[in-house]
Amino acid sequence: MRKLGYEVNYINSDSIKKIYLELTDRCNLDCTICYRKSWEKSYDDMSDEVYQSFIKNIKEINGLEEIVLGGIGEPTYYGSVLKALEDLKEYKLHITTNGTLLEEQLIEKIVECVDGITISVDGVDQYYKNIRGVSLDTVAAGIKKLQEAKKRLKKETPFLQLQFVASTENIDNISQVIDFAADLNCHRVVISSLIPQEYGNKDKILYTLENNTKLKEIWHKTRNYALRKGITVQLPNTHLKTERRCNFIDDITTYVTSNGDVTSCYRLSHDYEEYTFGRRKQVQKHSFGNILEESLLDIWNKKEYQQFRYIVHNNLYPSCMDCDLVEGCELTKSTFEDCYGCMPTCADCLWSRQFVVCP
């Protein structure tokens, strides 16, 4: 981590507002755009020891508002997901899911305990099947049952939204996804952009470095179409802009992986490959500590973690994407370090440029 010549006092407290909890990094699907395509590790559920440590740790946090059950795995695939929902229902609880495992008992517990749910739908019919490997009919049936359970139990929550990861493969199908959302009373669609995890996907991105008139027009038509259908859409950036903002940092958020490691965000939670505007990069997991060895608050208040948050919040790191030297720079090949000495580096982060959007 870069050493600063001044005092860092950024969020040194017992106040964590939001936690992403990765109950498992396993999944029941094998999607073509998944992070796990470049993983070299085995997949695991969170052990009972790690889970109980997490439950103990969050009781010490004043002001914790929201817990997101998500991460890289499928949370509804976790063996003890019903218990986790019951244990965590006192918090604002959100689930990110592929929606293929929404069966009766789980649906009842979700309606009882959960405030919001984001379901990944990257197209309809063959578009969906090409990416997810299964039929969208299963997801549609689960959403219908969930909406019926809300009515039966006279509950307005969970609020349902869909997430669409846009690429050259599926952008022609975005209107049909909005129709799908409207038909199932999902009033919001979050549109994110593809992070290529494999060489074969590197040229499937829609966003560009320079002004992107074509994608602007697509988003303009998408927004208008959604408004006519009564759907709110959240849109990613079309091209590289000056502003950088990390929602993980600004929302006072941390991330706990399935083995108990505490990381800053989705991006640095696992080792994997990504392609940033065609450039191959090795993303390296960066853990600030493990909740089996230290308390979550102690890890949060470590000098290294404080300093990381301060640097990212104040944009005290370089921008590789529009650097004149990017093509010949060895530092851009991994997230280990950048030319300012920041370790790890966020200089190529697609989230901070609002190309990638998380719920």
mmCIF file of C-alpha atoms in Angstrom:
data_model
loop_
_atom_site.group_PDB
_atom_site.id
_atom_site.type_symbol
_atom_site.label_atom_id
_atom_site.label_comp_id
_atom_site.label_asym_id
_atom_site.label_seq_id
_atom_site.Cartn_x
_atom_site.Cartn_y
_atom_site.Cartn_z
ATOM 1 C CA MET A 1 0.000 0.000 0.000
ATOM 2 C CA ARG A 2 1.223 3.447 -0.890
ATOM 3 C CA LYS A 3 2.612 5.367 2.092
ATOM 4 C CA LEU A 4 1.151 8.828 2.517
ATOM 5 C CA GLY A 5 2.966 11.783 4.001
ATOM 6 C CA TYR A 6 -0.060 12.908 5.989
ATOM 7 C CA GLU A 7 -2.444 11.553 8.574
ATOM 8 C CA VAL A 8 -5.247 9.275 7.430
ATOM 9 C CA ASN A 9 -8.487 9.550 9.418
ATOM 10 C CA TYR A 10 -10.960 8.154 6.923
ATOM 11 C CA ILE A 11 -13.699 6.086 8.560
ATOM 12 C CA ASN A 12 -11.787 4.898 11.604
ATOM 13 C CA SER A 13 -14.830 3.784 13.560
ATOM 14 C CA ASP A 14 -17.195 0.965 14.401
ATOM 15 C CA SER A 15 -19.560 2.089 11.640
ATOM 16 C CA ILE A 16 -19.832 -0.246 8.670
ATOM 17 C CA LYS A 17 -23.075 0.479 6.837
ATOM 18 C CA LYS A 18 -23.235 -2.395 4.354
ATOM 19 C CA ILE A 19 -21.714 -5.878 4.054
ATOM 20 C CA TYR A 20 -21.591 -8.179 1.044
ATOM 21 C CA LEU A 21 -21.682 -11.729 2.412
ATOM 22 C CA GLU A 22 -20.536 -14.564 0.159
ATOM 23 C CA LEU A 23 -22.233 -17.612 1.678
ATOM 24 C CA THR A 24 -20.763 -19.777 -1.064
ATOM 25 C CA ASP A 25 -18.641 -19.434 -4.145
ATOM 26 C CA ARG A 26 -20.340 -22.480 -5.663
ATOM 27 C CA CYS A 27 -23.058 -22.135 -8.297
ATOM 28 C CA ASN A 28 -25.575 -24.434 -9.938
ATOM 29 C CA LEU A 29 -24.952 -22.856 -13.365
ATOM 30 C CA ASP A 30 -21.929 -22.474 -15.631
ATOM 31 C CA CYS A 31 -22.560 -19.160 -17.389
ATOM 32 C CA THR A 32 -20.442 -18.076 -20.339
ATOM 33 C CA ILE A 33 -19.696 -14.664 -18.776
ATOM 34 C CA CYS A 34 -18.898 -15.809 -15.218
ATOM 35 C CA TYR A 35 -15.877 -14.712 -13.158
ATOM 36 C CA ARG A 36 -15.202 -18.317 -12.329
ATOM 37 C CA LYS A 37 -14.201 -19.134 -15.918
ATOM 38 C CA SER A 38 -10.601 -18.201 -15.115
ATOM 39 C CA TRP A 39 -10.476 -19.575 -11.551
ATOM 40 C CA GLU A 40 -7.951 -22.233 -10.599
ATOM 41 C CA LYS A 41 -9.407 -22.943 -7.143
ATOM 42 C CA SER A 42 -12.051 -25.321 -5.853
ATOM 43 C CA TYR A 43 -15.482 -24.062 -4.847
ATOM 44 C CA ASP A 44 -16.660 -24.080 -1.231
ATOM 45 C CA ASP A 45 -19.592 -23.205 1.012
ATOM 46 C CA MET A 46 -18.963 -20.997 4.024
ATOM 47 C CA SER A 47 -18.156 -23.291 6.939
ATOM 48 C CA ASP A 48 -20.258 -23.200 10.092
ATOM 49 C CA GLU A 49 -17.218 -21.870 11.976
ATOM 50 C CA VAL A 50 -16.859 -18.897 9.621
ATOM 51 C CA TYR A 51 -20.619 -18.297 9.574
ATOM 52 C CA GLN A 52 -20.912 -18.261 13.372
ATOM 53 C CA SER A 53 -17.942 -15.919 13.571
ATOM 54 C CA PHE A 54 -19.683 -13.582 11.135
ATOM 55 C CA ILE A 55 -22.909 -13.605 13.171
ATOM 56 C CA LYS A 56 -20.930 -12.813 16.318
ATOM 57 C CA ASN A 57 -18.971 -10.036 14.579
ATOM 58 C CA ILE A 58 -21.930 -8.131 13.166
ATOM 59 C CA LYS A 59 -23.481 -7.819 16.630
ATOM 60 C CA GLU A 60 -20.516 -5.583 17.531
ATOM 61 C CA ILE A 61 -21.105 -3.182 14.633
ATOM 62 C CA ASN A 62 -23.098 -0.057 15.427
ATOM 63 C CA GLY A 63 -25.089 1.299 12.508
ATOM 64 C CA LEU A 64 -24.953 -1.722 10.207
ATOM 65 C CA GLU A 65 -27.891 -1.186 7.883
ATOM 66 C CA GLU A 66 -27.758 -3.649 5.014
ATOM 67 C CA ILE A 67 -26.433 -7.110 4.211
ATOM 68 C CA VAL A 68 -26.279 -8.327 0.625
ATOM 69 C CA LEU A 69 -26.240 -12.086 0.156
ATOM 70 C CA GLY A 70 -24.351 -12.454 -3.079
ATOM 71 C CA GLY A 71 -20.695 -12.436 -3.953
ATOM 72 C CA ILE A 72 -19.454 -14.584 -6.802
ATOM 73 C CA GLY A 73 -21.416 -17.736 -5.914
ATOM 74 C CA GLU A 74 -25.163 -18.398 -5.920
ATOM 75 C CA PRO A 75 -26.480 -17.699 -2.377
ATOM 76 C CA THR A 76 -29.606 -19.837 -2.770
ATOM 77 C CA TYR A 77 -27.301 -22.814 -3.492
ATOM 78 C CA TYR A 78 -25.879 -22.554 0.046
ATOM 79 C CA GLY A 79 -26.979 -25.526 2.135
ATOM 80 C CA SER A 80 -28.102 -23.446 5.130
ATOM 81 C CA VAL A 81 -29.601 -20.497 3.255
ATOM 82 C CA LEU A 82 -32.921 -20.723 5.133
ATOM 83 C CA LYS A 83 -31.128 -20.402 8.463
ATOM 84 C CA ALA A 84 -29.062 -17.480 7.181
ATOM 85 C CA LEU A 85 -32.194 -15.621 6.081
ATOM 86 C CA GLU A 86 -33.757 -16.138 9.502
ATOM 87 C CA ASP A 87 -30.594 -15.096 11.350
ATOM 88 C CA LEU A 88 -30.144 -11.900 9.323
ATOM 89 C CA LYS A 89 -33.723 -10.698 8.934
ATOM 90 C CA GLU A 90 -33.299 -7.853 11.443
ATOM 91 C CA TYR A 91 -31.143 -6.078 8.854
ATOM 92 C CA LYS A 92 -32.133 -4.706 5.482
ATOM 93 C CA LEU A 93 -31.504 -7.868 3.522
ATOM 94 C CA HIS A 94 -30.878 -8.102 -0.218
ATOM 95 C CA ILE A 95 -30.217 -11.183 -2.360
ATOM 96 C CA THR A 96 -28.522 -11.306 -5.747
ATOM 97 C CA THR A 97 -29.419 -14.549 -7.496
ATOM 98 C CA ASN A 98 -29.761 -16.301 -10.845
ATOM 99 C CA GLY A 99 -33.330 -17.118 -9.822
ATOM 100 C CA THR A 100 -33.286 -20.762 -10.897
ATOM 101 C CA LEU A 101 -33.713 -22.228 -7.399
ATOM 102 C CA LEU A 102 -36.795 -20.306 -6.222
ATOM 103 C CA GLU A 103 -38.902 -23.103 -4.769
ATOM 104 C CA GLU A 104 -41.773 -22.994 -2.271
ATOM 105 C CA GLN A 105 -39.958 -23.196 1.087
ATOM 106 C CA LEU A 106 -37.253 -20.752 0.012
ATOM 107 C CA ILE A 107 -39.822 -18.352 -1.444
ATOM 108 C CA GLU A 108 -41.791 -18.287 1.813
ATOM 109 C CA LYS A 109 -38.643 -17.485 3.793
ATOM 110 C CA ILE A 110 -37.561 -14.798 1.308
ATOM 111 C CA VAL A 111 -40.932 -13.052 1.545
ATOM 112 C CA GLU A 112 -40.734 -13.212 5.334
ATOM 113 C CA CYS A 113 -37.156 -11.924 5.689
ATOM 114 C CA VAL A 114 -35.870 -10.152 2.573
ATOM 115 C CA ASP A 115 -36.278 -6.516 1.509
ATOM 116 C CA GLY A 116 -34.940 -6.738 -2.042
ATOM 117 C CA ILE A 117 -33.912 -9.308 -4.612
ATOM 118 C CA THR A 118 -31.928 -8.865 -7.821
ATOM 119 C CA ILE A 119 -32.367 -11.594 -10.434
ATOM 120 C CA SER A 120 -29.957 -11.933 -13.353
ATOM 121 C CA VAL A 121 -31.732 -12.022 -16.711
ATOM 122 C CA ASP A 122 -29.408 -11.378 -19.652
ATOM 123 C CA GLY A 123 -31.959 -12.026 -22.364
ATOM 124 C CA VAL A 124 -35.045 -14.084 -23.107
ATOM 125 C CA ASP A 125 -35.548 -17.362 -24.956
ATOM 126 C CA GLN A 126 -32.391 -18.468 -26.789
ATOM 127 C CA TYR A 127 -30.433 -15.361 -25.748
ATOM 128 C CA TYR A 128 -30.800 -16.381 -22.104
ATOM 129 C CA LYS A 129 -30.077 -20.049 -22.748
ATOM 130 C CA ASN A 130 -26.914 -19.249 -24.729
ATOM 131 C CA ILE A 131 -25.469 -17.419 -21.704
ATOM 132 C CA ARG A 132 -26.928 -19.310 -18.738
ATOM 133 C CA GLY A 133 -27.252 -22.786 -20.233
ATOM 134 C CA VAL A 134 -30.809 -23.292 -18.944
ATOM 135 C CA SER A 135 -34.313 -22.161 -19.885
ATOM 136 C CA LEU A 136 -35.696 -18.849 -18.617
ATOM 137 C CA ASP A 137 -39.002 -20.608 -17.929
ATOM 138 C CA THR A 138 -37.692 -21.804 -14.543
ATOM 139 C CA VAL A 139 -36.840 -18.234 -13.525
ATOM 140 C CA ALA A 140 -40.198 -16.904 -14.721
ATOM 141 C CA ALA A 141 -42.047 -19.582 -12.738
ATOM 142 C CA GLY A 142 -40.075 -18.720 -9.600
ATOM 143 C CA ILE A 143 -40.778 -14.990 -9.934
ATOM 144 C CA LYS A 144 -44.492 -15.660 -10.415
ATOM 145 C CA LYS A 145 -44.576 -17.809 -7.274
ATOM 146 C CA LEU A 146 -42.719 -15.129 -5.360
ATOM 147 C CA GLN A 147 -45.171 -12.433 -6.437
ATOM 148 C CA GLU A 148 -48.085 -14.704 -5.536
ATOM 149 C CA ALA A 149 -46.578 -15.339 -2.084
ATOM 150 C CA LYS A 150 -46.250 -11.596 -1.486
ATOM 151 C CA LYS A 151 -49.940 -11.132 -2.256
ATOM 152 C CA ARG A 152 -50.983 -14.096 -0.143
ATOM 153 C CA LEU A 153 -48.933 -12.907 2.829
ATOM 154 C CA LYS A 154 -49.924 -9.265 2.229
ATOM 155 C CA LYS A 155 -46.305 -8.162 1.919
ATOM 156 C CA GLU A 156 -44.910 -5.436 -0.324
ATOM 157 C CA THR A 157 -41.394 -6.786 -0.043
ATOM 158 C CA PRO A 158 -39.116 -8.077 -1.354
ATOM 159 C CA PHE A 159 -38.790 -5.457 -4.057
ATOM 160 C CA LEU A 160 -37.843 -7.287 -7.255
ATOM 161 C CA GLN A 161 -35.451 -6.017 -9.891
ATOM 162 C CA LEU A 162 -33.682 -7.630 -12.812
ATOM 163 C CA GLN A 163 -30.045 -7.228 -13.789
ATOM 164 C CA PHE A 164 -28.955 -7.360 -17.421
ATOM 165 C CA VAL A 165 -25.254 -7.653 -18.357
ATOM 166 C CA ALA A 166 -24.998 -5.987 -21.752
ATOM 167 C CA SER A 167 -22.682 -7.170 -24.518
ATOM 168 C CA THR A 168 -22.666 -7.450 -28.305
ATOM 169 C CA GLU A 169 -24.245 -10.903 -27.864
ATOM 170 C CA ASN A 170 -27.472 -9.773 -26.231
ATOM 171 C CA ILE A 171 -27.993 -6.017 -26.649
ATOM 172 C CA ASP A 172 -30.560 -6.622 -29.399
ATOM 173 C CA ASN A 173 -32.705 -8.388 -26.794
ATOM 174 C CA ILE A 174 -32.899 -5.600 -24.196
ATOM 175 C CA SER A 175 -36.464 -4.560 -25.113
ATOM 176 C CA GLN A 176 -37.669 -8.125 -24.611
ATOM 177 C CA VAL A 177 -36.068 -8.191 -21.141
ATOM 178 C CA ILE A 178 -37.936 -4.988 -20.262
ATOM 179 C CA ASP A 179 -41.153 -6.649 -21.495
ATOM 180 C CA PHE A 180 -40.315 -9.659 -19.315
ATOM 181 C CA ALA A 181 -39.851 -7.370 -16.292
ATOM 182 C CA ALA A 182 -43.143 -5.583 -16.946
ATOM 183 C CA ASP A 183 -45.074 -8.835 -17.376
ATOM 184 C CA LEU A 184 -43.810 -10.098 -14.007
ATOM 185 C CA ASN A 185 -44.201 -6.796 -12.092
ATOM 186 C CA CYS A 186 -40.462 -6.257 -11.662
ATOM 187 C CA HIS A 187 -40.395 -2.474 -11.819
ATOM 188 C CA ARG A 188 -36.643 -1.915 -12.213
ATOM 189 C CA VAL A 189 -33.923 -3.201 -14.534
ATOM 190 C CA VAL A 190 -30.282 -2.583 -13.674
ATOM 191 C CA ILE A 191 -28.136 -2.652 -16.800
ATOM 192 C CA SER A 192 -24.456 -3.365 -16.310
ATOM 193 C CA SER A 193 -21.677 -3.964 -18.806
ATOM 194 C CA LEU A 194 -19.658 -7.070 -19.516
ATOM 195 C CA ILE A 195 -16.303 -7.659 -17.850
ATOM 196 C CA PRO A 196 -14.645 -10.138 -20.213
ATOM 197 C CA GLN A 197 -13.155 -13.039 -18.268
ATOM 198 C CA GLU A 198 -11.918 -14.968 -21.286
ATOM 199 C CA TYR A 199 -10.006 -14.034 -24.420
ATOM 200 C CA GLY A 200 -12.983 -15.003 -26.585
ATOM 201 C CA ASN A 201 -15.170 -12.389 -24.858
ATOM 202 C CA LYS A 202 -12.754 -9.446 -24.984
ATOM 203 C CA ASP A 203 -14.281 -7.927 -28.119
ATOM 204 C CA LYS A 204 -17.885 -8.293 -26.944
ATOM 205 C CA ILE A 205 -17.940 -5.082 -24.869
ATOM 206 C CA LEU A 206 -20.143 -2.145 -25.891
ATOM 207 C CA TYR A 207 -18.412 0.655 -23.949
ATOM 208 C CA THR A 208 -15.525 2.571 -25.519
ATOM 209 C CA LEU A 209 -12.686 4.907 -24.620
ATOM 210 C CA GLU A 210 -13.914 7.700 -26.890
ATOM 211 C CA ASN A 211 -17.345 9.265 -27.321
ATOM 212 C CA ASN A 212 -19.842 6.501 -28.045
ATOM 213 C CA THR A 213 -22.719 7.895 -30.100
ATOM 214 C CA LYS A 214 -24.062 4.465 -31.023
ATOM 215 C CA LEU A 215 -24.417 3.224 -27.444
ATOM 216 C CA LYS A 216 -25.820 6.577 -26.297
ATOM 217 C CA GLU A 217 -28.604 6.153 -28.853
ATOM 218 C CA ILE A 218 -29.261 2.583 -27.668
ATOM 219 C CA TRP A 219 -29.522 3.724 -24.045
ATOM 220 C CA HIS A 220 -31.752 6.651 -25.057
ATOM 221 C CA LYS A 221 -34.165 4.288 -26.827
ATOM 222 C CA THR A 222 -33.960 1.811 -23.955
ATOM 223 C CA ARG A 223 -34.842 4.462 -21.374
ATOM 224 C CA ASN A 224 -37.817 5.720 -23.393
ATOM 225 C CA TYR A 225 -39.085 2.201 -24.043
ATOM 226 C CA ALA A 226 -38.805 1.330 -20.356
ATOM 227 C CA LEU A 227 -40.692 4.481 -19.333
ATOM 228 C CA ARG A 228 -43.562 3.534 -21.627
ATOM 229 C CA LYS A 229 -43.650 0.132 -19.926
ATOM 230 C CA GLY A 230 -43.534 1.601 -16.419
ATOM 231 C CA ILE A 231 -40.021 0.275 -15.799
ATOM 232 C CA THR A 232 -37.163 2.217 -14.243
ATOM 233 C CA VAL A 233 -33.745 1.501 -15.742
ATOM 234 C CA GLN A 234 -30.289 2.148 -14.353
ATOM 235 C CA LEU A 235 -27.765 2.589 -17.152
ATOM 236 C CA PRO A 236 -23.962 2.266 -17.179
ATOM 237 C CA ASN A 237 -21.610 4.736 -18.828
ATOM 238 C CA THR A 238 -21.189 4.531 -22.575
ATOM 239 C CA HIS A 239 -17.556 5.670 -22.714
ATOM 240 C CA LEU A 240 -14.637 6.678 -20.516
ATOM 241 C CA LYS A 241 -15.306 9.782 -18.432
ATOM 242 C CA THR A 242 -13.164 11.746 -16.013
ATOM 243 C CA GLU A 243 -15.216 11.042 -12.902
ATOM 244 C CA ARG A 244 -14.234 8.059 -10.757
ATOM 245 C CA ARG A 245 -16.347 6.875 -7.865
ATOM 246 C CA CYS A 246 -16.260 3.638 -5.876
ATOM 247 C CA ASN A 247 -19.696 2.816 -4.514
ATOM 248 C CA PHE A 248 -18.177 0.160 -2.238
ATOM 249 C CA ILE A 249 -16.101 2.842 -0.510
ATOM 250 C CA ASP A 250 -18.658 5.655 -0.620
ATOM 251 C CA ASP A 251 -21.401 3.424 0.809
ATOM 252 C CA ILE A 252 -19.089 2.414 3.707
ATOM 253 C CA THR A 253 -19.126 -1.198 2.603
ATOM 254 C CA THR A 254 -17.008 -4.291 3.107
ATOM 255 C CA TYR A 255 -17.075 -7.807 1.684
ATOM 256 C CA VAL A 256 -16.693 -11.139 3.498
ATOM 257 C CA THR A 257 -15.793 -14.126 1.327
ATOM 258 C CA SER A 258 -16.922 -17.697 1.893
ATOM 259 C CA ASN A 259 -13.670 -18.553 3.717
ATOM 260 C CA GLY A 260 -13.928 -15.505 6.002
ATOM 261 C CA ASP A 261 -11.510 -13.166 4.258
ATOM 262 C CA VAL A 262 -12.398 -9.478 4.441
ATOM 263 C CA THR A 263 -11.907 -7.682 1.133
ATOM 264 C CA SER A 264 -12.933 -4.295 -0.174
ATOM 265 C CA CYS A 265 -15.204 -5.236 -3.079
ATOM 266 C CA TYR A 266 -16.304 -7.761 -5.690
ATOM 267 C CA ARG A 267 -13.297 -7.106 -7.879
ATOM 268 C CA LEU A 268 -10.609 -7.889 -5.306
ATOM 269 C CA SER A 269 -12.437 -10.803 -3.666
ATOM 270 C CA HIS A 270 -10.928 -13.542 -5.855
ATOM 271 C CA ASP A 271 -8.064 -14.238 -8.242
ATOM 272 C CA TYR A 272 -9.200 -14.168 -11.854
ATOM 273 C CA GLU A 273 -8.380 -12.796 -15.289
ATOM 274 C CA GLU A 274 -10.134 -9.886 -16.928
ATOM 275 C CA TYR A 275 -9.733 -7.996 -20.179
ATOM 276 C CA THR A 276 -9.836 -4.216 -19.885
ATOM 277 C CA PHE A 277 -10.345 -2.659 -23.316
ATOM 278 C CA GLY A 278 -8.676 -5.755 -24.781
ATOM 279 C CA ARG A 279 -5.730 -5.782 -22.349
ATOM 280 C CA ARG A 280 -5.308 -8.960 -20.317
ATOM 281 C CA LYS A 281 -5.016 -8.310 -16.573
ATOM 282 C CA GLN A 282 -4.503 -10.668 -13.657
ATOM 283 C CA VAL A 283 -6.759 -9.557 -10.821
ATOM 284 C CA GLN A 284 -5.308 -10.654 -7.501
ATOM 285 C CA LYS A 285 -7.401 -11.249 -4.419
ATOM 286 C CA HIS A 286 -6.530 -8.840 -1.622
ATOM 287 C CA SER A 287 -7.551 -9.773 1.909
ATOM 288 C CA PHE A 288 -7.168 -7.331 4.783
ATOM 289 C CA GLY A 289 -7.680 -10.126 7.299
ATOM 290 C CA ASN A 290 -9.843 -13.118 8.202
ATOM 291 C CA ILE A 291 -12.702 -13.128 10.710
ATOM 292 C CA LEU A 292 -11.497 -16.444 12.168
ATOM 293 C CA GLU A 293 -8.321 -14.684 13.292
ATOM 294 C CA GLU A 294 -9.418 -11.085 13.997
ATOM 295 C CA SER A 295 -12.692 -9.285 14.571
ATOM 296 C CA LEU A 296 -14.341 -7.649 11.581
ATOM 297 C CA LEU A 297 -14.072 -4.229 13.225
ATOM 298 C CA ASP A 298 -10.384 -4.706 13.973
ATOM 299 C CA ILE A 299 -9.794 -5.581 10.325
ATOM 300 C CA TRP A 300 -11.896 -2.603 9.202
ATOM 301 C CA ASN A 301 -9.837 -0.257 11.363
ATOM 302 C CA LYS A 302 -6.437 -1.579 10.332
ATOM 303 C CA LYS A 303 -4.171 1.177 9.076
ATOM 304 C CA GLU A 304 -3.747 -0.594 5.732
ATOM 305 C CA TYR A 305 -7.513 -0.803 5.159
ATOM 306 C CA GLN A 306 -8.118 2.769 6.321
ATOM 307 C CA GLN A 307 -5.444 4.001 3.948
ATOM 308 C CA PHE A 308 -6.856 2.010 1.044
ATOM 309 C CA ARG A 309 -10.290 3.548 1.574
ATOM 310 C CA TYR A 310 -8.817 7.031 1.852
ATOM 311 C CA ILE A 311 -6.823 6.689 -1.385
ATOM 312 C CA VAL A 312 -9.763 5.333 -3.377
ATOM 313 C CA HIS A 313 -12.263 7.827 -1.953
ATOM 314 C CA ASN A 314 -10.008 10.762 -2.821
ATOM 315 C CA ASN A 315 -8.874 9.409 -6.213
ATOM 316 C CA LEU A 316 -5.207 9.367 -5.190
ATOM 317 C CA TYR A 317 -4.329 6.675 -7.712
ATOM 318 C CA PRO A 318 -3.513 6.742 -11.453
ATOM 319 C CA SER A 319 -5.840 6.125 -14.390
ATOM 320 C CA CYS A 320 -4.456 3.413 -16.655
ATOM 321 C CA MET A 321 -7.284 3.495 -19.185
ATOM 322 C CA ASP A 322 -6.397 6.897 -20.640
ATOM 323 C CA CYS A 323 -2.643 6.871 -19.920
ATOM 324 C CA ASP A 324 -0.388 7.463 -22.943
ATOM 325 C CA LEU A 325 1.979 4.729 -21.713
ATOM 326 C CA VAL A 326 -0.616 2.026 -21.070
ATOM 327 C CA GLU A 327 0.305 -0.250 -23.982
ATOM 328 C CA GLY A 328 3.935 -0.619 -22.881
ATOM 329 C CA CYS A 329 3.464 -0.632 -19.108
ATOM 330 C CA GLU A 330 4.144 -3.847 -17.193
ATOM 331 C CA LEU A 331 2.242 -2.597 -14.131
ATOM 332 C CA THR A 332 -1.085 -2.770 -15.983
ATOM 333 C CA LYS A 333 -0.812 -6.556 -16.247
ATOM 334 C CA SER A 334 -1.996 -7.124 -12.678
ATOM 335 C CA THR A 335 -3.685 -5.398 -9.756
ATOM 336 C CA PHE A 336 -0.634 -5.877 -7.527
ATOM 337 C CA GLU A 337 0.759 -2.339 -7.780
ATOM 338 C CA ASP A 338 0.539 0.836 -9.877
ATOM 339 C CA CYS A 339 2.967 3.627 -10.770
ATOM 340 C CA TYR A 340 1.908 5.645 -7.686
ATOM 341 C CA GLY A 341 2.883 2.726 -5.443
ATOM 342 C CA CYS A 342 -0.697 1.849 -4.487
ATOM 343 C CA MET A 343 -1.029 -1.816 -3.492
ATOM 344 C CA PRO A 344 -3.451 -3.170 -4.577
ATOM 345 C CA THR A 345 -4.306 -0.865 -7.449
ATOM 346 C CA CYS A 346 -7.737 0.235 -8.661
ATOM 347 C CA ALA A 347 -6.293 2.141 -11.640
ATOM 348 C CA ASP A 348 -8.050 -0.049 -14.226
ATOM 349 C CA CYS A 349 -11.298 -0.633 -12.321
ATOM 350 C CA LEU A 350 -14.389 -0.768 -14.538
ATOM 351 C CA TRP A 351 -16.653 -0.283 -11.498
ATOM 352 C CA SER A 352 -15.117 3.076 -10.631
ATOM 353 C CA ARG A 353 -15.805 4.256 -14.182
ATOM 354 C CA GLN A 354 -19.448 3.178 -13.833
ATOM 355 C CA PHE A 355 -19.225 0.645 -16.673
ATOM 356 C CA VAL A 356 -20.091 -2.098 -14.207
ATOM 357 C CA VAL A 357 -23.029 -1.606 -11.849
ATOM 358 C CA CYS A 358 -23.771 -3.627 -8.705
ATOM 359 C CA PRO A 359 -27.102 -3.737 -6.831
#
